Protein backbone atom coordinates (compact mmCIF):
# COMPACT_ATOMS: atom_id res chain seq x y z
CA UNK A 1 0.00 0.00 0.00
CA UNK A 2 1.43 3.37 -1.05
CA UNK A 3 -0.09 6.27 0.83
CA UNK A 4 0.42 10.04 1.05
CA UNK A 5 -0.75 11.78 4.21
CA UNK A 6 -1.55 15.50 4.29
CA UNK A 7 -2.75 17.73 7.11
CA UNK A 8 -1.66 21.04 8.62
CA UNK A 9 0.50 21.25 11.69
CA UNK A 10 -1.95 20.83 14.58
CA UNK A 11 -4.39 18.56 12.73
CA UNK A 12 -3.35 15.39 14.54
CA UNK A 13 -1.61 14.07 11.43
CA UNK A 14 1.16 12.38 13.45
CA UNK A 15 -1.33 10.48 15.60
CA UNK A 16 -3.45 9.34 12.65
CA UNK A 17 -0.34 8.46 10.65
CA UNK A 18 0.86 6.12 13.39
CA UNK A 19 -2.50 4.31 13.30
CA UNK A 20 -2.53 3.95 9.49
CA UNK A 21 1.03 2.66 9.52
CA UNK A 22 0.08 0.06 12.12
CA UNK A 23 -3.01 -1.11 10.26
CA UNK A 24 -1.33 -1.36 6.86
CA UNK A 25 1.98 -2.60 8.33
CA UNK A 26 4.02 -0.18 6.23
CA UNK A 27 6.93 2.09 7.17
CA UNK A 28 5.92 5.60 8.25
CA UNK A 29 8.30 7.95 6.51
CA UNK A 30 8.24 11.42 8.03
CA UNK A 31 10.42 14.03 6.40
CA UNK A 32 10.58 16.14 9.57
CA UNK A 33 11.73 13.12 11.62
CA UNK A 34 14.47 12.27 9.12
CA UNK A 35 15.73 15.86 9.32
CA UNK A 36 15.62 15.93 13.12
CA UNK A 37 17.52 12.61 13.33
CA UNK A 38 20.19 14.01 11.04
CA UNK A 39 20.45 17.17 13.12
CA UNK A 40 20.80 15.12 16.31
CA UNK A 41 23.53 12.99 14.75
CA UNK A 42 25.32 16.07 13.40
CA UNK A 43 25.42 14.79 9.80
CA UNK A 44 26.15 17.04 6.83
CA UNK A 45 22.48 16.84 5.82
CA UNK A 46 21.45 17.87 9.34
CA UNK A 47 23.79 20.85 9.28
CA UNK A 48 22.39 22.01 5.94
CA UNK A 49 18.77 21.60 7.05
CA UNK A 50 18.91 23.10 10.55
CA UNK A 51 18.74 26.83 9.78
CA UNK A 52 15.71 26.38 7.52
CA UNK A 53 13.90 24.23 10.05
CA UNK A 54 14.55 26.70 12.87
CA UNK A 55 12.88 29.44 10.83
CA UNK A 56 9.92 27.21 9.89
CA UNK A 57 10.96 27.41 6.22
CA UNK A 58 11.15 24.50 3.84
CA UNK A 59 14.52 22.84 3.40
CA UNK A 60 15.46 23.40 -0.30
CA UNK A 61 14.05 20.92 -2.82
CA UNK A 62 17.58 20.14 -4.01
CA UNK A 63 18.22 18.51 -0.61
CA UNK A 64 14.76 17.15 0.24
CA UNK A 65 13.65 15.54 -3.02
CA UNK A 66 16.69 13.26 -3.58
CA UNK A 67 16.68 12.36 0.14
CA UNK A 68 13.09 11.09 0.01
CA UNK A 69 13.34 9.38 -3.38
CA UNK A 70 16.42 7.54 -2.08
CA UNK A 71 14.55 6.53 1.10
CA UNK A 72 11.71 5.04 -0.96
CA UNK A 73 14.20 2.74 -2.69
CA UNK A 74 15.19 1.04 0.59
CA UNK A 75 14.16 -2.63 0.95
CA UNK A 76 11.59 -1.96 3.70
CA UNK A 77 9.62 0.17 1.22
CA UNK A 78 9.18 -2.60 -1.34
CA UNK A 79 5.68 -3.49 -0.13
CA UNK A 80 4.55 0.04 0.55
CA UNK A 81 4.96 3.18 2.59
CA UNK A 82 3.16 6.00 4.28
CA UNK A 83 4.72 9.28 3.26
CA UNK A 84 4.10 12.06 5.78
CA UNK A 85 5.42 15.61 5.32
CA UNK A 86 6.31 15.06 1.68
CA UNK A 87 5.42 16.40 -0.84
CA UNK A 88 5.07 19.80 0.78
CA UNK A 89 5.02 21.94 -2.34
CA UNK A 90 4.02 21.67 -5.99
CA UNK A 91 7.52 20.93 -7.28
CA UNK A 92 7.93 18.05 -4.82
CA UNK A 93 4.54 16.67 -5.92
CA UNK A 94 5.50 16.79 -9.59
CA UNK A 95 8.89 15.22 -8.93
CA UNK A 96 7.40 12.45 -6.80
CA UNK A 97 4.80 11.67 -9.45
CA UNK A 98 7.49 11.59 -12.12
CA UNK A 99 9.76 9.31 -10.06
CA UNK A 100 6.91 6.89 -9.24
CA UNK A 101 5.82 6.71 -12.88
CA UNK A 102 9.40 6.01 -13.92
CA UNK A 103 9.56 3.08 -11.49
CA UNK A 104 6.07 1.86 -12.46
CA UNK A 105 4.83 2.40 -8.91
CA UNK A 106 1.16 3.21 -8.36
CA UNK A 107 -0.04 5.43 -5.55
CA UNK A 108 -3.06 3.91 -3.75
CA UNK A 109 -4.33 6.60 -1.38
CA UNK A 110 -3.96 10.31 -0.78
CA UNK A 111 -5.29 11.19 2.68
CA UNK A 112 -6.10 14.78 3.57
CA UNK A 113 -7.00 15.76 7.13
CA UNK A 114 -9.03 18.91 6.57
CA UNK A 115 -8.77 21.59 9.25
CA UNK A 116 -9.12 25.36 9.10
CA UNK A 117 -6.11 27.50 9.86
CA UNK A 118 -7.29 29.18 13.07
CA UNK A 119 -8.30 25.88 14.69
CA UNK A 120 -4.98 24.32 13.73
CA UNK A 121 -3.11 27.24 15.29
CA UNK A 122 -5.18 27.13 18.50
CA UNK A 123 -4.50 23.43 18.84
CA UNK A 124 -0.74 23.93 18.64
CA UNK A 125 -0.64 26.93 20.95
CA UNK A 126 -3.11 25.43 23.41
CA UNK A 127 -1.17 22.20 23.88
CA UNK A 128 0.08 21.63 27.44
CA UNK A 129 2.45 18.87 28.50
CA UNK A 130 2.02 17.03 31.78
CA UNK A 131 5.36 16.74 33.58
CA UNK A 132 4.36 13.28 34.87
CA UNK A 133 3.27 11.67 31.61
CA UNK A 134 3.59 12.67 27.96
CA UNK A 135 0.45 10.70 27.17
CA UNK A 136 -1.83 12.84 29.32
CA UNK A 137 -3.37 15.09 26.68
CA UNK A 138 -4.23 18.64 27.78
CA UNK A 139 -5.23 21.56 25.58
CA UNK A 140 -6.65 24.83 26.81
CA UNK A 141 -8.60 25.29 23.53
CA UNK A 142 -10.14 21.81 23.28
CA UNK A 143 -13.14 21.32 25.53
CA UNK A 144 -12.77 17.53 25.82
CA UNK A 145 -9.21 17.73 27.12
CA UNK A 146 -9.19 21.06 28.93
CA UNK A 147 -6.81 21.11 31.91
CA UNK A 148 -8.21 21.20 35.40
CA UNK A 149 -7.37 24.81 36.18
CA UNK A 150 -3.62 25.00 35.65
CA UNK A 151 -3.09 21.28 36.44
CA UNK A 152 -3.19 18.10 34.33
CA UNK A 153 -6.77 16.90 33.81
CA UNK A 154 -5.68 13.26 34.19
CA UNK A 155 -3.36 13.24 37.19
CA UNK A 156 -3.31 16.79 38.55
CA UNK A 157 0.37 17.12 37.63
CA UNK A 158 2.12 20.33 36.70
CA UNK A 159 1.70 21.49 33.09
CA UNK A 160 4.36 22.90 30.78
CA UNK A 161 4.38 24.26 27.22
CA UNK A 162 6.69 23.16 24.42
CA UNK A 163 8.81 26.13 23.39
CA UNK A 164 8.32 25.57 19.65
CA UNK A 165 4.54 25.36 20.18
CA UNK A 166 4.58 28.94 21.45
CA UNK A 167 6.64 30.36 18.59
CA UNK A 168 3.77 32.04 16.79
CA UNK A 169 5.93 33.28 13.94
CA UNK A 170 7.21 29.80 13.11
CA UNK A 171 3.69 28.35 13.34
CA UNK A 172 2.36 31.04 10.98
CA UNK A 173 5.24 30.44 8.62
CA UNK A 174 4.51 26.69 8.49
CA UNK A 175 0.81 27.36 7.93
CA UNK A 176 1.57 29.92 5.19
CA UNK A 177 3.31 27.13 3.33
CA UNK A 178 0.61 24.54 4.05
CA UNK A 179 -2.41 26.62 3.01
CA UNK A 180 -0.75 28.08 -0.11
CA UNK A 181 -2.68 26.70 -3.09
CA UNK A 182 -0.45 28.33 -5.71
CA UNK A 183 2.87 26.59 -5.06
CA UNK A 184 2.63 25.26 -1.46
CA UNK A 185 1.20 22.12 0.13
CA UNK A 186 -2.40 22.80 -0.97
CA UNK A 187 -1.10 23.01 -4.54
CA UNK A 188 0.55 19.60 -4.02
CA UNK A 189 -2.74 18.15 -2.72
CA UNK A 190 -4.64 19.62 -5.67
CA UNK A 191 -2.05 18.17 -8.03
CA UNK A 192 -2.90 14.65 -6.82
CA UNK A 193 -6.64 15.39 -6.82
CA UNK A 194 -6.41 16.40 -10.49
CA UNK A 195 -4.30 13.35 -11.25
CA UNK A 196 -6.89 11.14 -9.57
CA UNK A 197 -9.67 12.68 -11.67
CA UNK A 198 -7.70 12.12 -14.87
CA UNK A 199 -6.88 8.52 -13.89
CA UNK A 200 -10.42 7.43 -13.03
CA UNK A 201 -10.07 7.72 -9.25
CA UNK A 202 -6.51 6.44 -8.85
CA UNK A 203 -5.04 7.29 -6.40
CA UNK A 204 -8.14 7.29 -4.23
CA UNK A 205 -8.58 10.63 -2.47
CA UNK A 206 -9.63 10.27 1.18
CA UNK A 207 -10.70 13.50 2.87
CA UNK A 208 -11.39 13.39 6.60
CA UNK A 209 -12.72 16.13 8.81
CA UNK A 210 -10.05 17.01 11.39
CA UNK A 211 -12.41 18.97 13.66
CA UNK A 212 -13.77 16.25 15.97
CA UNK A 213 -11.70 14.40 18.58
CA UNK A 214 -8.90 11.95 17.76
CA UNK A 215 -11.15 8.87 18.05
CA UNK A 216 -13.79 10.24 15.68
CA UNK A 217 -11.18 11.26 13.12
CA UNK A 218 -9.60 7.79 13.30
CA UNK A 219 -13.00 6.17 12.85
CA UNK A 220 -13.82 8.20 9.74
CA UNK A 221 -10.36 7.58 8.33
CA UNK A 222 -10.34 3.80 8.87
CA UNK A 223 -13.85 3.53 7.47
CA UNK A 224 -12.90 5.41 4.30
CA UNK A 225 -9.79 3.24 3.93
CA UNK A 226 -11.94 0.13 4.23
CA UNK A 227 -10.21 -0.87 7.48
CA UNK A 228 -12.99 -0.24 10.01
P1 LIG B 1 7.50 18.64 10.48
O1 LIG B 1 8.04 17.77 11.55
O2 LIG B 1 6.77 17.87 9.41
O3 LIG B 1 6.70 19.81 10.98
O4 LIG B 1 8.78 19.27 9.72
C1 LIG B 1 9.68 20.08 10.41
C2 LIG B 1 10.46 20.93 9.43
O5 LIG B 1 11.22 20.11 8.53
C3 LIG B 1 9.62 21.80 8.50
O6 LIG B 1 9.19 23.00 9.13
C4 LIG B 1 10.60 22.05 7.36
O7 LIG B 1 11.58 23.01 7.73
C5 LIG B 1 11.29 20.72 7.24
N1 LIG B 1 10.58 19.85 6.28
C6 LIG B 1 9.76 18.81 6.56
N2 LIG B 1 9.27 18.24 5.44
C7 LIG B 1 9.79 18.98 4.41
C8 LIG B 1 9.65 18.91 3.00
N3 LIG B 1 8.89 17.99 2.39
N4 LIG B 1 10.35 19.82 2.25
C9 LIG B 1 11.12 20.74 2.82
N5 LIG B 1 11.28 20.87 4.16
C10 LIG B 1 10.62 19.99 4.95
CSV table of C-alpha atoms and ligand atoms in Angstrom, one decimal:
chain,number,residue,atom,x,y,z
A,1,UNK,CA,0.0,0.0,0.0
A,2,UNK,CA,1.4,3.4,-1.0
A,3,UNK,CA,-0.1,6.3,0.8
A,4,UNK,CA,0.4,10.0,1.0
A,5,UNK,CA,-0.8,11.8,4.2
A,6,UNK,CA,-1.5,15.5,4.3
A,7,UNK,CA,-2.8,17.7,7.1
A,8,UNK,CA,-1.7,21.0,8.6
A,9,UNK,CA,0.5,21.2,11.7
A,10,UNK,CA,-2.0,20.8,14.6
A,11,UNK,CA,-4.4,18.6,12.7
A,12,UNK,CA,-3.4,15.4,14.5
A,13,UNK,CA,-1.6,14.1,11.4
A,14,UNK,CA,1.2,12.4,13.4
A,15,UNK,CA,-1.3,10.5,15.6
A,16,UNK,CA,-3.4,9.3,12.6
A,17,UNK,CA,-0.3,8.5,10.7
A,18,UNK,CA,0.9,6.1,13.4
A,19,UNK,CA,-2.5,4.3,13.3
A,20,UNK,CA,-2.5,4.0,9.5
A,21,UNK,CA,1.0,2.7,9.5
A,22,UNK,CA,0.1,0.1,12.1
A,23,UNK,CA,-3.0,-1.1,10.3
A,24,UNK,CA,-1.3,-1.4,6.9
A,25,UNK,CA,2.0,-2.6,8.3
A,26,UNK,CA,4.0,-0.2,6.2
A,27,UNK,CA,6.9,2.1,7.2
A,28,UNK,CA,5.9,5.6,8.3
A,29,UNK,CA,8.3,7.9,6.5
A,30,UNK,CA,8.2,11.4,8.0
A,31,UNK,CA,10.4,14.0,6.4
A,32,UNK,CA,10.6,16.1,9.6
A,33,UNK,CA,11.7,13.1,11.6
A,34,UNK,CA,14.5,12.3,9.1
A,35,UNK,CA,15.7,15.9,9.3
A,36,UNK,CA,15.6,15.9,13.1
A,37,UNK,CA,17.5,12.6,13.3
A,38,UNK,CA,20.2,14.0,11.0
A,39,UNK,CA,20.5,17.2,13.1
A,40,UNK,CA,20.8,15.1,16.3
A,41,UNK,CA,23.5,13.0,14.8
A,42,UNK,CA,25.3,16.1,13.4
A,43,UNK,CA,25.4,14.8,9.8
A,44,UNK,CA,26.2,17.0,6.8
A,45,UNK,CA,22.5,16.8,5.8
A,46,UNK,CA,21.4,17.9,9.3
A,47,UNK,CA,23.8,20.9,9.3
A,48,UNK,CA,22.4,22.0,5.9
A,49,UNK,CA,18.8,21.6,7.1
A,50,UNK,CA,18.9,23.1,10.5
A,51,UNK,CA,18.7,26.8,9.8
A,52,UNK,CA,15.7,26.4,7.5
A,53,UNK,CA,13.9,24.2,10.1
A,54,UNK,CA,14.6,26.7,12.9
A,55,UNK,CA,12.9,29.4,10.8
A,56,UNK,CA,9.9,27.2,9.9
A,57,UNK,CA,11.0,27.4,6.2
A,58,UNK,CA,11.2,24.5,3.8
A,59,UNK,CA,14.5,22.8,3.4
A,60,UNK,CA,15.5,23.4,-0.3
A,61,UNK,CA,14.1,20.9,-2.8
A,62,UNK,CA,17.6,20.1,-4.0
A,63,UNK,CA,18.2,18.5,-0.6
A,64,UNK,CA,14.8,17.2,0.2
A,65,UNK,CA,13.6,15.5,-3.0
A,66,UNK,CA,16.7,13.3,-3.6
A,67,UNK,CA,16.7,12.4,0.1
A,68,UNK,CA,13.1,11.1,0.0
A,69,UNK,CA,13.3,9.4,-3.4
A,70,UNK,CA,16.4,7.5,-2.1
A,71,UNK,CA,14.6,6.5,1.1
A,72,UNK,CA,11.7,5.0,-1.0
A,73,UNK,CA,14.2,2.7,-2.7
A,74,UNK,CA,15.2,1.0,0.6
A,75,UNK,CA,14.2,-2.6,1.0
A,76,UNK,CA,11.6,-2.0,3.7
A,77,UNK,CA,9.6,0.2,1.2
A,78,UNK,CA,9.2,-2.6,-1.3
A,79,UNK,CA,5.7,-3.5,-0.1
A,80,UNK,CA,4.5,0.0,0.6
A,81,UNK,CA,5.0,3.2,2.6
A,82,UNK,CA,3.2,6.0,4.3
A,83,UNK,CA,4.7,9.3,3.3
A,84,UNK,CA,4.1,12.1,5.8
A,85,UNK,CA,5.4,15.6,5.3
A,86,UNK,CA,6.3,15.1,1.7
A,87,UNK,CA,5.4,16.4,-0.8
A,88,UNK,CA,5.1,19.8,0.8
A,89,UNK,CA,5.0,21.9,-2.3
A,90,UNK,CA,4.0,21.7,-6.0
A,91,UNK,CA,7.5,20.9,-7.3
A,92,UNK,CA,7.9,18.1,-4.8
A,93,UNK,CA,4.5,16.7,-5.9
A,94,UNK,CA,5.5,16.8,-9.6
A,95,UNK,CA,8.9,15.2,-8.9
A,96,UNK,CA,7.4,12.4,-6.8
A,97,UNK,CA,4.8,11.7,-9.4
A,98,UNK,CA,7.5,11.6,-12.1
A,99,UNK,CA,9.8,9.3,-10.1
A,100,UNK,CA,6.9,6.9,-9.2
A,101,UNK,CA,5.8,6.7,-12.9
A,102,UNK,CA,9.4,6.0,-13.9
A,103,UNK,CA,9.6,3.1,-11.5
A,104,UNK,CA,6.1,1.9,-12.5
A,105,UNK,CA,4.8,2.4,-8.9
A,106,UNK,CA,1.2,3.2,-8.4
A,107,UNK,CA,0.0,5.4,-5.5
A,108,UNK,CA,-3.1,3.9,-3.8
A,109,UNK,CA,-4.3,6.6,-1.4
A,110,UNK,CA,-4.0,10.3,-0.8
A,111,UNK,CA,-5.3,11.2,2.7
A,112,UNK,CA,-6.1,14.8,3.6
A,113,UNK,CA,-7.0,15.8,7.1
A,114,UNK,CA,-9.0,18.9,6.6
A,115,UNK,CA,-8.8,21.6,9.2
A,116,UNK,CA,-9.1,25.4,9.1
A,117,UNK,CA,-6.1,27.5,9.9
A,118,UNK,CA,-7.3,29.2,13.1
A,119,UNK,CA,-8.3,25.9,14.7
A,120,UNK,CA,-5.0,24.3,13.7
A,121,UNK,CA,-3.1,27.2,15.3
A,122,UNK,CA,-5.2,27.1,18.5
A,123,UNK,CA,-4.5,23.4,18.8
A,124,UNK,CA,-0.7,23.9,18.6
A,125,UNK,CA,-0.6,26.9,21.0
A,126,UNK,CA,-3.1,25.4,23.4
A,127,UNK,CA,-1.2,22.2,23.9
A,128,UNK,CA,0.1,21.6,27.4
A,129,UNK,CA,2.5,18.9,28.5
A,130,UNK,CA,2.0,17.0,31.8
A,131,UNK,CA,5.4,16.7,33.6
A,132,UNK,CA,4.4,13.3,34.9
A,133,UNK,CA,3.3,11.7,31.6
A,134,UNK,CA,3.6,12.7,28.0
A,135,UNK,CA,0.4,10.7,27.2
A,136,UNK,CA,-1.8,12.8,29.3
A,137,UNK,CA,-3.4,15.1,26.7
A,138,UNK,CA,-4.2,18.6,27.8
A,139,UNK,CA,-5.2,21.6,25.6
A,140,UNK,CA,-6.7,24.8,26.8
A,141,UNK,CA,-8.6,25.3,23.5
A,142,UNK,CA,-10.1,21.8,23.3
A,143,UNK,CA,-13.1,21.3,25.5
A,144,UNK,CA,-12.8,17.5,25.8
A,145,UNK,CA,-9.2,17.7,27.1
A,146,UNK,CA,-9.2,21.1,28.9
A,147,UNK,CA,-6.8,21.1,31.9
A,148,UNK,CA,-8.2,21.2,35.4
A,149,UNK,CA,-7.4,24.8,36.2
A,150,UNK,CA,-3.6,25.0,35.7
A,151,UNK,CA,-3.1,21.3,36.4
A,152,UNK,CA,-3.2,18.1,34.3
A,153,UNK,CA,-6.8,16.9,33.8
A,154,UNK,CA,-5.7,13.3,34.2
A,155,UNK,CA,-3.4,13.2,37.2
A,156,UNK,CA,-3.3,16.8,38.5
A,157,UNK,CA,0.4,17.1,37.6
A,158,UNK,CA,2.1,20.3,36.7
A,159,UNK,CA,1.7,21.5,33.1
A,160,UNK,CA,4.4,22.9,30.8
A,161,UNK,CA,4.4,24.3,27.2
A,162,UNK,CA,6.7,23.2,24.4
A,163,UNK,CA,8.8,26.1,23.4
A,164,UNK,CA,8.3,25.6,19.6
A,165,UNK,CA,4.5,25.4,20.2
A,166,UNK,CA,4.6,28.9,21.4
A,167,UNK,CA,6.6,30.4,18.6
A,168,UNK,CA,3.8,32.0,16.8
A,169,UNK,CA,5.9,33.3,13.9
A,170,UNK,CA,7.2,29.8,13.1
A,171,UNK,CA,3.7,28.3,13.3
A,172,UNK,CA,2.4,31.0,11.0
A,173,UNK,CA,5.2,30.4,8.6
A,174,UNK,CA,4.5,26.7,8.5
A,175,UNK,CA,0.8,27.4,7.9
A,176,UNK,CA,1.6,29.9,5.2
A,177,UNK,CA,3.3,27.1,3.3
A,178,UNK,CA,0.6,24.5,4.0
A,179,UNK,CA,-2.4,26.6,3.0
A,180,UNK,CA,-0.7,28.1,-0.1
A,181,UNK,CA,-2.7,26.7,-3.1
A,182,UNK,CA,-0.5,28.3,-5.7
A,183,UNK,CA,2.9,26.6,-5.1
A,184,UNK,CA,2.6,25.3,-1.5
A,185,UNK,CA,1.2,22.1,0.1
A,186,UNK,CA,-2.4,22.8,-1.0
A,187,UNK,CA,-1.1,23.0,-4.5
A,188,UNK,CA,0.5,19.6,-4.0
A,189,UNK,CA,-2.7,18.1,-2.7
A,190,UNK,CA,-4.6,19.6,-5.7
A,191,UNK,CA,-2.0,18.2,-8.0
A,192,UNK,CA,-2.9,14.7,-6.8
A,193,UNK,CA,-6.6,15.4,-6.8
A,194,UNK,CA,-6.4,16.4,-10.5
A,195,UNK,CA,-4.3,13.4,-11.2
A,196,UNK,CA,-6.9,11.1,-9.6
A,197,UNK,CA,-9.7,12.7,-11.7
A,198,UNK,CA,-7.7,12.1,-14.9
A,199,UNK,CA,-6.9,8.5,-13.9
A,200,UNK,CA,-10.4,7.4,-13.0
A,201,UNK,CA,-10.1,7.7,-9.2
A,202,UNK,CA,-6.5,6.4,-8.9
A,203,UNK,CA,-5.0,7.3,-6.4
A,204,UNK,CA,-8.1,7.3,-4.2
A,205,UNK,CA,-8.6,10.6,-2.5
A,206,UNK,CA,-9.6,10.3,1.2
A,207,UNK,CA,-10.7,13.5,2.9
A,208,UNK,CA,-11.4,13.4,6.6
A,209,UNK,CA,-12.7,16.1,8.8
A,210,UNK,CA,-10.0,17.0,11.4
A,211,UNK,CA,-12.4,19.0,13.7
A,212,UNK,CA,-13.8,16.2,16.0
A,213,UNK,CA,-11.7,14.4,18.6
A,214,UNK,CA,-8.9,12.0,17.8
A,215,UNK,CA,-11.1,8.9,18.1
A,216,UNK,CA,-13.8,10.2,15.7
A,217,UNK,CA,-11.2,11.3,13.1
A,218,UNK,CA,-9.6,7.8,13.3
A,219,UNK,CA,-13.0,6.2,12.9
A,220,UNK,CA,-13.8,8.2,9.7
A,221,UNK,CA,-10.4,7.6,8.3
A,222,UNK,CA,-10.3,3.8,8.9
A,223,UNK,CA,-13.9,3.5,7.5
A,224,UNK,CA,-12.9,5.4,4.3
A,225,UNK,CA,-9.8,3.2,3.9
A,226,UNK,CA,-11.9,0.1,4.2
A,227,UNK,CA,-10.2,-0.9,7.5
A,228,UNK,CA,-13.0,-0.2,10.0
B,1,LIG,P1,7.5,18.6,10.5
B,1,LIG,O1,8.0,17.8,11.6
B,1,LIG,O2,6.8,17.9,9.4
B,1,LIG,O3,6.7,19.8,11.0
B,1,LIG,O4,8.8,19.3,9.7
B,1,LIG,C1,9.7,20.1,10.4
B,1,LIG,C2,10.5,20.9,9.4
B,1,LIG,O5,11.2,20.1,8.5
B,1,LIG,C3,9.6,21.8,8.5
B,1,LIG,O6,9.2,23.0,9.1
B,1,LIG,C4,10.6,22.1,7.4
B,1,LIG,O7,11.6,23.0,7.7
B,1,LIG,C5,11.3,20.7,7.2
B,1,LIG,N1,10.6,19.9,6.3
B,1,LIG,C6,9.8,18.8,6.6
B,1,LIG,N2,9.3,18.2,5.4
B,1,LIG,C7,9.8,19.0,4.4
B,1,LIG,C8,9.7,18.9,3.0
B,1,LIG,N3,8.9,18.0,2.4
B,1,LIG,N4,10.3,19.8,2.3
B,1,LIG,C9,11.1,20.7,2.8
B,1,LIG,N5,11.3,20.9,4.2
B,1,LIG,C10,10.6,20.0,4.9
